[in-house]
Every structure is written in structure tokens, then in C-alpha cells.
Amino acid sequence: MRITAIASLAALLLSTDLSAASAAGETTFWLDQVDLKAIKQRRGVPLANLAVGGGKLIMDGKTYERGIGTRSISELVLDLHGEATRFSAVVGLDDSANDRKREGTVRFEVWVDDKQAADTGILKVGDAPKTFDVNLTGARTITLLLDDGGDTSNGDLANWANARIELASATSRRPTPYVARPAPMPKIASTTSSKPAIHGPLVYGATPGRPFLYRIPATGAGTLRFAADSLPAGLRLDPATGIITGQLAKEGTTDLQLKVTNAEGSATRPFRIVAGQHKLALTPPMGWNSWNVWGTAVDDAKVRAAADWLVRSGLASYGYNHIVIDDAWTSGRDDKGELKPNEKFPDMKALADYIHSKGLKFGIYSSPGPKTCGDFQGSYQHEAQDAATFARWGVDFLKYDWCSYDDVAQDRSLAELKKPYRIMGNALAAQNRDIVFNLCQYGYGDVWKWGGEVGGHMWRTTGDLLDMWANLDSVGFRQAGRERYVSPGRWNDTDMLVVGPVGWGPDLHPTRLTPDEQVLHITLWAMQAAPLFIGADLSKLDPFTIALLTNDEVLDVNLDVLAKAGGRVWSKDRTEIWSRPLADGTIAVALFNRGLDSHRIEARWSDLGLKGTQPVRNLWERRDLGNFDGGYAIEVPSHGAVMLKIGQAK
């Protein structure tokens, strides 16, 4: 869902005195006195002493004169300087959330020095507000978190009413926005090498009789030459480009060796081609999507540039092979009902051909509703016609966004949630072209349990991800427990990546995630076997971001052919450990620190199902750490991650 901040609210925020402080001699610090810029909020802006819509703070019919109106996901972290004694507040959904859709669901949490001190659980429209009363004696920090209840921010108009912090004395230092201590850059090994190497998935599936396109991801200095032994019938390899094309002649599995050669030598990699029905996306799809960078400002030139830079930056050489146009490309229909691209896309077939000429896949976007989220033409009641149009243009990937389908759906029953995706899934399957189907409906109805049965290959499991820590933390870690629904061709999509220059167009900014948060981001997505779609200006990626996106040992975990997604095996306060079994018999293990301070985290073999002495390798550093008996411990930075591979490969 894309919700733009209302200009009047922004003006109201600017007119608010953000630097107000308690009068001398008072022992109460009201939350509405905080600098509102310190509140990080996914959508819109928070307001002092007003609800998000601009009205009074009202919950369960009662009006509150003081407090903060906010929308999920939002977070405020305050430095208490050890001089606070108590926090209290009345929290809940504002009465204005009781609208026609009644879809607001939120969860308030209070964390004190990285330990949870209070939690409302999930509150829905109509639930009575809750009261917090938290002891802060001796505490250094307090984190006030409003989560989205596990779905989206829609309708999440919530209040921290009568929120205040009591101080030890009238001379106590007032709380101030928390400022994280400077942290060293995380250690990420460079992936640059002049020697030849092949990267990317070890398996690829396609349907016999349909166009086949695969670019061998390979690196190395100078001119590369490609070869493959025993390609299945119907396929051919261009030895100069490494692009495999043609049509598979029949069903079956072919195991072969890919080879790349340059002046410094050669490298091989095993590769399996699976020809059959329903064999698409056997590993999580990877590529680039226009939304997080350009939003509705996307156009033909920007998409062509993205294809150019995906190759030029070296990202295509590591398996990023999709170029996807998100919202804002349609312009209604012609007199035959055919979808029309708008003036920004003069020839969609020519654009697809350009992308295909580089060995890349072409993706596009639509909605099952009458309109897309950006208010452009959707596919409602034209599903078969649009699927045929997409196939004729050469589309390889469709992102299908729920958006306005609420306006035509009877309700959000499971049958109604499945209906539009089954219709389009059947329409795509009827085309003589392989098209990966990405369901985008934010996890409604536990889509991870049924997305595959309606023809989906990947499905969004959350609301939108923005470059904000609380947002990343919430949507990323809520995936624990959903890993059992992942299998080849069925992937949980935790949304597009928010690294590099982003902005949702046209004005861009460097990601607001810290370097450690970015490492955690990619680590968590790789552990989950999540699709990896970059949402950045590829022409402006710095060396750190390139290294982050091209660590082949991390990518190999993401693309592991066993297709067993990782899950949480241990947690304490704001630290946790995830593990993921790999096809070679080893285990990928990630140590996560979600807290404000660095923490020493120990991966114990007993928690991982291991015994005895085990070899440990740091994947981000691409370095063997040695053999360890019983476990391995390391200091993990705030909002950071360490990614390990443990065990002896078969």
C-alpha cells in the first residue's frame, strides 16, 4: 500500500514547537514534548496532542488532551540518562480507525535497556485501550514501538495518550532522542577477482516448447568464453555471451557442467536443467524492481538504464537476472479492451526485446482490481486478455498487487482472497510462455499456506518495507515459523531490498539503514530463501553495496537447492539465532542482534542439532575460523548480524 503524507499534516508538524522542554522544576516529561523528528514512522508523520488524521486524541469515546498520534510501524528511542523513574501511558487505536474497512491492527511494545517491559498484544478496532505503567529506575534507554499487528499500516491510527516519563528530581536531565554510538564498518570480503568463476543457482526449470532464456552468471577479467556439455535437445549456448536460448524439446532432467574460460584459466560449475510442467522458480528469483527507487516516476529510459547497469555493475554476473517495471506504466484500454502503455513507455515489446538481448528476464506489474495502487489501469475483468498481452510482449514475470480489489471483493474471506489470483494464475498458465507469478497481497489470509495452489511462485508476506530500522526489524523477523511453507517454486517474499540509493522517485537518497543494518537485512533474507530484488539506482551503487549484494557464499545459501528456509532456533531479549540446513550437509547459522547495544551471542551445538567438534566459516568475511567444540561465540554489533557456515560438507 502506498500512502502519501497529507500536506496539511506536514504543515501542522512544521508549526509544532519540536524543541519544547519541561519547565524548570517539573518532574514530569510529557511525550508530546519530544522532538517529533526522533519518531521514525513508516507512513506519514506523527502529531503532538492530535490523532494522525488531525482530530483530537479519542479512544473508546474518551478524549485525551496530551499524547502522540502515530501510525504503524513507528519507533521512538529515548536516552533516559539514568534519571527517570517511571513511564506511563494509555495506548490503543484512535476512534477514527473505526471506519468502513475496520482493518486497523496494532501492537504497542515498551523496551527498557533491550528488555521487553510491556506489550499489549495485538489490538483491533473496537478493543479497549490499554494502560502502561513501567518502572524505569536506573534505566538508560526506553524504546516505544508501535507495530502493525502483522499485516499492513492500513487503518493503524494509534495513540500514545497521556504518555509521560517521571523523573527522579526537579533537576534531573530530561530524556533526549537516543543517538547510537559510532560503529566500525562491518567486515565484508571483496568479491573482485580476475580469475574466472561461475555463480548463481545450481538448478533451473522451464516448460518444454516455450521460449527458454538463461544467462550464465560468471565473473573474471577480460574476455570470457562459455561452454556447456550435453545441453538438452532444443537449447543452444552462445559461447561469447553465455546466454542459453531455444526451446526444450521434452520433459526430463539434465545434469551438465557449465564452463567459463579467460586468459587466467577456466572454472566449472554443476548445473541442472529441469524440463516439465510447473517447474518455474526452482530457486528464489533475483533481479531489480523499479518501485523503491523510481516509484511512479519510472519510464522506458530508466528501465533500459537499469538493464544496462545490472550487467555493467556485475550484478547480472551473480545471478540478478530480472528487470521488473512496477506501477505507473498503463494508460487505460483501447476500443478492443487491450491494455495501453502510457506515454512513458512507447513500445513495450521493444523494451522487452532490449532486456532479453542481454540475457535478462522482463517483468511487469498489474492489479486484480480496477486500479493499481498508484491509480493506474488494473486487470479487473480483463485477466485473460491481459495475460495474452503480457505473453505477446515477452513478459517473464508478473507482480500482481491487491490494491483496489477491496472495492470489488465481497469481503476478505479465504475464498475471496484466493479468487483473483486463481483467475490470473490460470490465465498465465494458458499462455505459451513461462511467466513467474508474484502474488502481492501483504500476507492476507496466511497466503504462504495457499499461494502455490492458485498458481503463485512467490508471495508477499508483509506490508511494504521502507529503509527504516523498525520496519525492517518488524517485517523481517515476523517470518519465523513460516519457513515450513517454502519449497522449490514456492517462496515467501519479504519485499524488495532497501539498500543503495532509494527514494520511491524521483528524489533519491542513500538508504537510511546503517551498514550493520544492511548486513542484517541481506543475511535475514538469505536465511529465509527470500527473493532478492534490488530497489536502487544501479548506476550509483558504492563498493560497499556491491560487495553486500555479490557475496557468492551468502547468495549460495539463499539459492541452496535443498530449498529449506531457515528459522529461529534460539532467542533471548533482542538477540536470536536462526539456522538453515544446506544441501551439502552443512548448516547456515545467523546470529542476530536487534538491540541497541552490542551483545556476545553463542551458537551452541545442542541448539543446532550438532555434536563434537565442528568447523566454522564466516560467510561475510569468506574466512575459515577454525574448529570448535560445543559451540561458537562472537560479539555482534547493534542491529547487526554474523553469518556462519558450520559443519563438514559432504
CSV table of N, CA and C in Angstrom, one decimal, residues 119-223:
chain,number,residue,atom,x,y,z
A,119,ASP,N,3.8,-5.0,26.8
A,119,ASP,CA,3.3,-5.5,25.5
A,119,ASP,C,1.8,-5.6,25.5
A,120,THR,N,1.1,-4.9,24.6
A,120,THR,CA,-0.3,-5.0,24.6
A,120,THR,C,-0.8,-6.3,23.9
A,121,GLY,N,0.0,-7.0,23.2
A,121,GLY,CA,-0.5,-7.9,22.2
A,121,GLY,C,-1.2,-7.2,21.1
A,122,ILE,N,-1.8,-7.9,20.2
A,122,ILE,CA,-2.5,-7.3,19.0
A,122,ILE,C,-3.8,-6.7,19.5
A,123,LEU,N,-4.0,-5.4,19.1
A,123,LEU,CA,-5.2,-4.7,19.4
A,123,LEU,C,-5.9,-4.5,18.0
A,124,LYS,N,-7.2,-4.7,18.0
A,124,LYS,CA,-8.0,-4.5,16.8
A,124,LYS,C,-9.0,-3.3,17.0
A,125,VAL,N,-9.6,-2.9,15.9
A,125,VAL,CA,-10.6,-1.8,16.0
A,125,VAL,C,-11.7,-2.3,17.0
A,126,GLY,N,-12.1,-1.5,17.9
A,126,GLY,CA,-13.1,-1.8,18.9
A,126,GLY,C,-12.6,-2.3,20.2
A,127,ASP,N,-11.3,-2.7,20.3
A,127,ASP,CA,-10.7,-3.1,21.5
A,127,ASP,C,-10.5,-1.9,22.4
A,128,ALA,N,-10.7,-2.1,23.7
A,128,ALA,CA,-10.5,-1.1,24.7
A,128,ALA,C,-9.0,-0.7,24.8
A,129,PRO,N,-8.7,0.5,25.0
A,129,PRO,CA,-7.3,0.9,25.2
A,129,PRO,C,-6.6,0.2,26.4
A,130,LYS,N,-5.3,0.2,26.4
A,130,LYS,CA,-4.6,-0.5,27.5
A,130,LYS,C,-3.7,0.6,28.2
A,131,THR,N,-3.4,0.3,29.4
A,131,THR,CA,-2.6,1.2,30.3
A,131,THR,C,-1.2,0.6,30.5
A,132,PHE,N,-0.2,1.4,30.3
A,132,PHE,CA,1.2,1.0,30.6
A,132,PHE,C,1.6,1.7,31.9
A,133,ASP,N,2.3,1.0,32.7
A,133,ASP,CA,3.0,1.6,33.9
A,133,ASP,C,4.3,0.8,34.1
A,134,VAL,N,5.4,1.5,33.7
A,134,VAL,CA,6.7,0.8,33.6
A,134,VAL,C,7.7,1.4,34.5
A,135,ASN,N,8.4,0.6,35.3
A,135,ASN,CA,9.4,1.1,36.2
A,135,ASN,C,10.7,1.4,35.4
A,136,LEU,N,11.2,2.6,35.5
A,136,LEU,CA,12.4,3.0,34.8
A,136,LEU,C,13.6,3.3,35.7
A,137,THR,N,13.5,2.9,36.9
A,137,THR,CA,14.6,3.3,37.8
A,137,THR,C,15.9,2.7,37.4
A,138,GLY,N,16.9,3.6,37.2
A,138,GLY,CA,18.2,3.1,36.7
A,138,GLY,C,18.4,2.9,35.2
A,139,ALA,N,17.3,3.0,34.5
A,139,ALA,CA,17.3,2.6,33.1
A,139,ALA,C,18.1,3.6,32.3
A,140,ARG,N,18.8,3.2,31.2
A,140,ARG,CA,19.5,4.1,30.3
A,140,ARG,C,18.6,4.5,29.1
A,141,THR,N,17.9,3.5,28.6
A,141,THR,CA,17.1,3.8,27.3
A,141,THR,C,15.7,3.2,27.4
A,142,ILE,N,14.8,3.8,26.7
A,142,ILE,CA,13.4,3.3,26.5
A,142,ILE,C,13.1,3.3,25.1
A,143,THR,N,12.5,2.3,24.6
A,143,THR,CA,12.1,2.2,23.2
A,143,THR,C,10.6,2.0,23.2
A,144,LEU,N,9.9,2.9,22.5
A,144,LEU,CA,8.4,2.8,22.3
A,144,LEU,C,8.1,2.4,20.9
A,145,LEU,N,7.6,1.2,20.8
A,145,LEU,CA,7.4,0.7,19.4
A,145,LEU,C,5.9,0.5,19.2
A,146,LEU,N,5.4,0.9,18.0
A,146,LEU,CA,4.1,0.6,17.5
A,146,LEU,C,4.2,-0.3,16.3
A,147,ASP,N,3.9,-1.5,16.4
A,147,ASP,CA,4.0,-2.5,15.3
A,147,ASP,C,2.6,-2.5,14.6
A,148,ASP,N,2.6,-3.1,13.4
A,148,ASP,CA,1.4,-3.1,12.6
A,148,ASP,C,0.5,-4.3,12.8
A,149,GLY,N,0.7,-5.1,13.8
A,149,GLY,CA,-0.2,-6.2,14.1
A,149,GLY,C,0.0,-7.4,13.1
A,150,GLY,N,1.1,-7.4,12.4
A,150,GLY,CA,1.5,-8.5,11.5
A,150,GLY,C,0.9,-8.4,10.1
A,151,ASP,N,0.3,-7.2,9.7
A,151,ASP,CA,-0.3,-7.1,8.4
A,151,ASP,C,0.3,-5.8,7.7
A,152,THR,N,-0.5,-4.8,7.6
A,152,THR,CA,-0.1,-3.5,6.9
A,152,THR,C,-0.3,-2.4,7.9
A,153,SER,N,0.0,-1.2,7.4
A,153,SER,CA,-0.3,0.1,8.2
A,153,SER,C,-1.7,0.6,7.9
A,154,ASN,N,-2.4,0.0,7.1
A,154,ASN,CA,-3.8,0.5,6.7
A,154,ASN,C,-4.7,0.5,7.9
A,155,GLY,N,-5.2,1.7,8.2
A,155,GLY,CA,-6.1,1.8,9.4
A,155,GLY,C,-5.5,1.9,10.7
A,156,ASP,N,-4.1,1.8,10.8
A,156,ASP,CA,-3.4,1.8,12.0
A,156,ASP,C,-3.2,3.2,12.6
A,157,LEU,N,-4.3,3.8,13.0
A,157,LEU,CA,-4.2,5.2,13.6
A,157,LEU,C,-4.3,5.0,15.1
A,158,ALA,N,-3.1,5.2,15.7
A,158,ALA,CA,-3.0,4.8,17.1
A,158,ALA,C,-2.4,6.0,17.9
A,159,ASN,N,-2.6,5.8,19.2
A,159,ASN,CA,-2.2,6.9,20.1
A,159,ASN,C,-1.4,6.4,21.3
A,160,TRP,N,-0.4,7.2,21.7
A,160,TRP,CA,0.2,7.1,23.0
A,160,TRP,C,-0.3,8.3,23.8
A,161,ALA,N,-1.4,8.1,24.5
A,161,ALA,CA,-2.1,9.1,25.2
A,161,ALA,C,-1.7,9.3,26.6
A,162,ASN,N,-1.7,10.5,27.1
A,162,ASN,CA,-1.2,10.8,28.5
A,162,ASN,C,0.1,10.1,28.8
A,163,ALA,N,0.9,10.1,27.7
A,163,ALA,CA,2.2,9.4,27.8
A,163,ALA,C,3.2,10.3,28.5
A,164,ARG,N,3.9,9.9,29.6
A,164,ARG,CA,4.8,10.7,30.3
A,164,ARG,C,5.8,9.9,31.0
A,165,ILE,N,7.0,10.5,31.3
A,165,ILE,CA,8.1,9.9,32.0
A,165,ILE,C,8.3,10.7,33.3
A,166,GLU,N,8.3,10.0,34.4
A,166,GLU,CA,8.5,10.7,35.7
A,166,GLU,C,10.0,10.7,35.9
A,167,LEU,N,10.6,11.8,36.4
A,167,LEU,CA,12.0,12.0,36.6
A,167,LEU,C,12.3,11.9,38.1
A,168,ALA,N,13.6,11.6,38.4
A,168,ALA,CA,14.0,11.4,39.8
A,168,ALA,C,13.8,12.6,40.6
A,169,SER,N,14.1,13.8,40.0
A,169,SER,CA,14.1,15.0,40.8
A,169,SER,C,13.8,16.2,39.8
A,170,ALA,N,13.6,17.4,40.3
A,170,ALA,CA,13.3,18.5,39.5
A,170,ALA,C,14.5,19.0,38.7
A,171,THR,N,15.7,18.5,39.2
A,171,THR,CA,16.9,18.9,38.5
A,171,THR,C,17.5,17.8,37.6
A,172,SER,N,16.7,16.7,37.4
A,172,SER,CA,17.1,15.6,36.6
A,172,SER,C,17.2,16.1,35.1
A,173,ARG,N,18.2,15.5,34.4
A,173,ARG,CA,18.3,15.7,33.0
A,173,ARG,C,17.1,15.1,32.3
A,174,ARG,N,16.5,15.9,31.3
A,174,ARG,CA,15.4,15.4,30.6
A,174,ARG,C,15.7,14.4,29.6
A,175,PRO,N,14.8,13.5,29.2
A,175,PRO,CA,15.1,12.5,28.2
A,175,PRO,C,15.4,13.2,26.9
A,176,THR,N,16.3,12.6,26.1
A,176,THR,CA,16.6,13.1,24.8
A,176,THR,C,16.6,12.0,23.8
A,177,PRO,N,16.4,12.3,22.5
A,177,PRO,CA,16.4,11.3,21.4
A,177,PRO,C,17.8,10.5,21.5
A,178,TYR,N,17.7,9.2,21.4
A,178,TYR,CA,18.8,8.4,21.5
A,178,TYR,C,19.7,8.5,20.3
A,179,VAL,N,21.0,8.6,20.5
A,179,VAL,CA,22.0,8.7,19.4
A,179,VAL,C,22.9,7.5,19.6
A,180,ALA,N,22.9,6.7,18.5
A,180,ALA,CA,23.7,5.5,18.6
A,180,ALA,C,25.2,5.8,18.5
A,181,ARG,N,26.0,5.1,19.2
A,181,ARG,CA,27.4,5.3,19.2
A,181,ARG,C,28.0,4.9,17.8
A,182,PRO,N,29.0,5.6,17.3
A,182,PRO,CA,29.6,5.3,16.0
A,182,PRO,C,30.1,3.9,16.0
A,183,ALA,N,29.9,3.2,15.0
A,183,ALA,CA,30.3,1.8,14.8
A,183,ALA,C,31.2,1.6,13.7
A,184,PRO,N,32.2,0.7,13.8
A,184,PRO,CA,33.1,0.5,12.6
A,184,PRO,C,32.3,-0.2,11.5
A,185,MET,N,32.8,0.0,10.3
A,185,MET,CA,32.2,-0.6,9.1
A,185,MET,C,32.3,-2.2,9.3
A,186,PRO,N,31.2,-2.9,9.0
A,186,PRO,CA,31.3,-4.3,9.0
A,186,PRO,C,32.3,-4.9,8.0
A,187,LYS,N,32.9,-6.0,8.4
A,187,LYS,CA,33.8,-6.6,7.5
A,187,LYS,C,33.1,-7.5,6.5
A,188,ILE,N,33.3,-7.1,5.2
A,188,ILE,CA,32.7,-7.8,4.1
A,188,ILE,C,33.9,-8.0,3.1
A,189,ALA,N,34.1,-9.3,2.8
A,189,ALA,CA,35.2,-9.6,1.9
A,189,ALA,C,34.9,-9.1,0.5
A,190,SER,N,35.8,-8.6,-0.2
A,190,SER,CA,35.7,-8.2,-1.6
A,190,SER,C,35.4,-9.4,-2.5
A,191,THR,N,34.6,-9.3,-3.5
A,191,THR,CA,34.3,-10.4,-4.4
A,191,THR,C,35.0,-10.2,-5.7
A,192,THR,N,35.8,-9.2,-5.8
A,192,THR,CA,36.5,-8.9,-7.1
A,192,THR,C,37.7,-9.9,-7.3
A,193,SER,N,37.7,-10.5,-8.4
A,193,SER,CA,38.8,-11.4,-8.8
A,193,SER,C,39.0,-11.5,-10.3
A,194,SER,N,40.2,-11.5,-10.7
A,194,SER,CA,40.4,-11.6,-12.2
A,194,SER,C,40.2,-13.0,-12.7
A,195,LYS,N,40.3,-14.0,-11.8
A,195,LYS,CA,40.1,-15.4,-12.2
A,195,LYS,C,38.7,-15.7,-12.5
A,196,PRO,N,38.4,-16.6,-13.5
A,196,PRO,CA,37.1,-16.9,-13.9
A,196,PRO,C,36.3,-17.7,-12.8
A,197,ALA,N,35.0,-17.4,-12.7
A,197,ALA,CA,34.2,-18.2,-11.7
A,197,ALA,C,32.7,-18.1,-12.2
A,198,ILE,N,32.0,-19.1,-11.9
A,198,ILE,CA,30.6,-19.2,-12.2
A,198,ILE,C,29.8,-19.1,-10.9
A,199,HIS,N,28.7,-18.3,-10.9
A,199,HIS,CA,27.9,-18.1,-9.7
A,199,HIS,C,26.4,-18.5,-10.0
A,200,GLY,N,25.6,-18.1,-9.1
A,200,GLY,CA,24.1,-18.3,-9.4
A,200,GLY,C,23.6,-19.6,-9.0
A,201,PRO,N,22.4,-19.9,-9.4
A,201,PRO,CA,21.7,-21.2,-9.0
A,201,PRO,C,22.4,-22.4,-9.6
A,202,LEU,N,22.1,-23.5,-9.0
A,202,LEU,CA,22.6,-24.8,-9.5
A,202,LEU,C,21.5,-25.6,-10.2
A,203,VAL,N,20.3,-25.0,-10.2
A,203,VAL,CA,19.2,-25.7,-10.9
A,203,VAL,C,18.3,-24.6,-11.5
A,204,TYR,N,17.7,-25.0,-12.7
A,204,TYR,CA,16.8,-24.0,-13.4
A,204,TYR,C,15.8,-24.8,-14.1
A,205,GLY,N,14.5,-24.4,-14.0
A,205,GLY,CA,13.4,-25.1,-14.6
A,205,GLY,C,12.7,-24.3,-15.6
A,206,ALA,N,12.1,-25.0,-16.6
A,206,ALA,CA,11.4,-24.4,-17.7
A,206,ALA,C,10.4,-25.4,-18.3
A,207,THR,N,9.4,-24.9,-19.0
A,207,THR,CA,8.4,-25.7,-19.7
A,207,THR,C,8.8,-26.1,-21.1
A,208,PRO,N,8.8,-27.3,-21.5
A,208,PRO,CA,9.1,-27.7,-22.9
A,208,PRO,C,8.2,-27.0,-23.9
A,209,GLY,N,8.8,-26.6,-25.0
A,209,GLY,CA,8.0,-26.0,-26.0
A,209,GLY,C,7.8,-24.5,-25.9
A,210,ARG,N,8.3,-23.9,-24.8
A,210,ARG,CA,8.2,-22.5,-24.6
A,210,ARG,C,9.6,-21.8,-24.7
A,211,PRO,N,9.6,-20.5,-25.0
A,211,PRO,CA,10.9,-19.9,-25.1
A,211,PRO,C,11.8,-20.0,-23.8
A,212,PHE,N,13.0,-20.4,-24.0
A,212,PHE,CA,14.0,-20.6,-22.9
A,212,PHE,C,15.0,-19.5,-23.0
A,213,LEU,N,15.3,-18.9,-21.8
A,213,LEU,CA,16.3,-17.9,-21.7
A,213,LEU,C,17.1,-18.0,-20.4
A,214,TYR,N,18.4,-18.2,-20.4
A,214,TYR,CA,19.2,-18.2,-19.2
A,214,TYR,C,20.5,-17.6,-19.5
A,215,ARG,N,20.9,-16.7,-18.7
A,215,ARG,CA,22.3,-16.1,-18.8
A,215,ARG,C,23.2,-16.7,-17.7
A,216,ILE,N,24.3,-17.3,-18.1
A,216,ILE,CA,25.2,-17.9,-17.2
A,216,ILE,C,25.9,-16.8,-16.4
A,217,PRO,N,25.7,-16.8,-15.1
A,217,PRO,CA,26.3,-15.8,-14.2
A,217,PRO,C,27.8,-16.1,-14.0
A,218,ALA,N,28.7,-15.3,-14.5
A,218,ALA,CA,30.1,-15.6,-14.4
A,218,ALA,C,30.9,-14.3,-14.3
A,219,THR,N,32.0,-14.4,-13.7
A,219,THR,CA,32.9,-13.3,-13.5
A,219,THR,C,34.3,-13.6,-13.9
A,220,GLY,N,35.2,-12.6,-14.1
A,220,GLY,CA,36.6,-12.8,-14.5
A,220,GLY,C,37.0,-11.7,-15.4
A,221,ALA,N,38.3,-11.5,-15.4
A,221,ALA,CA,38.9,-10.3,-16.1
A,221,ALA,C,38.9,-10.6,-17.6
A,222,GLY,N,38.8,-9.6,-18.4
A,222,GLY,CA,38.9,-9.7,-19.8
A,222,GLY,C,37.8,-10.4,-20.5
A,223,THR,N,38.1,-11.0,-21.6
A,223,THR,CA,37.0,-11.7,-22.4
A,223,THR,C,36.8,-13.1,-21.8
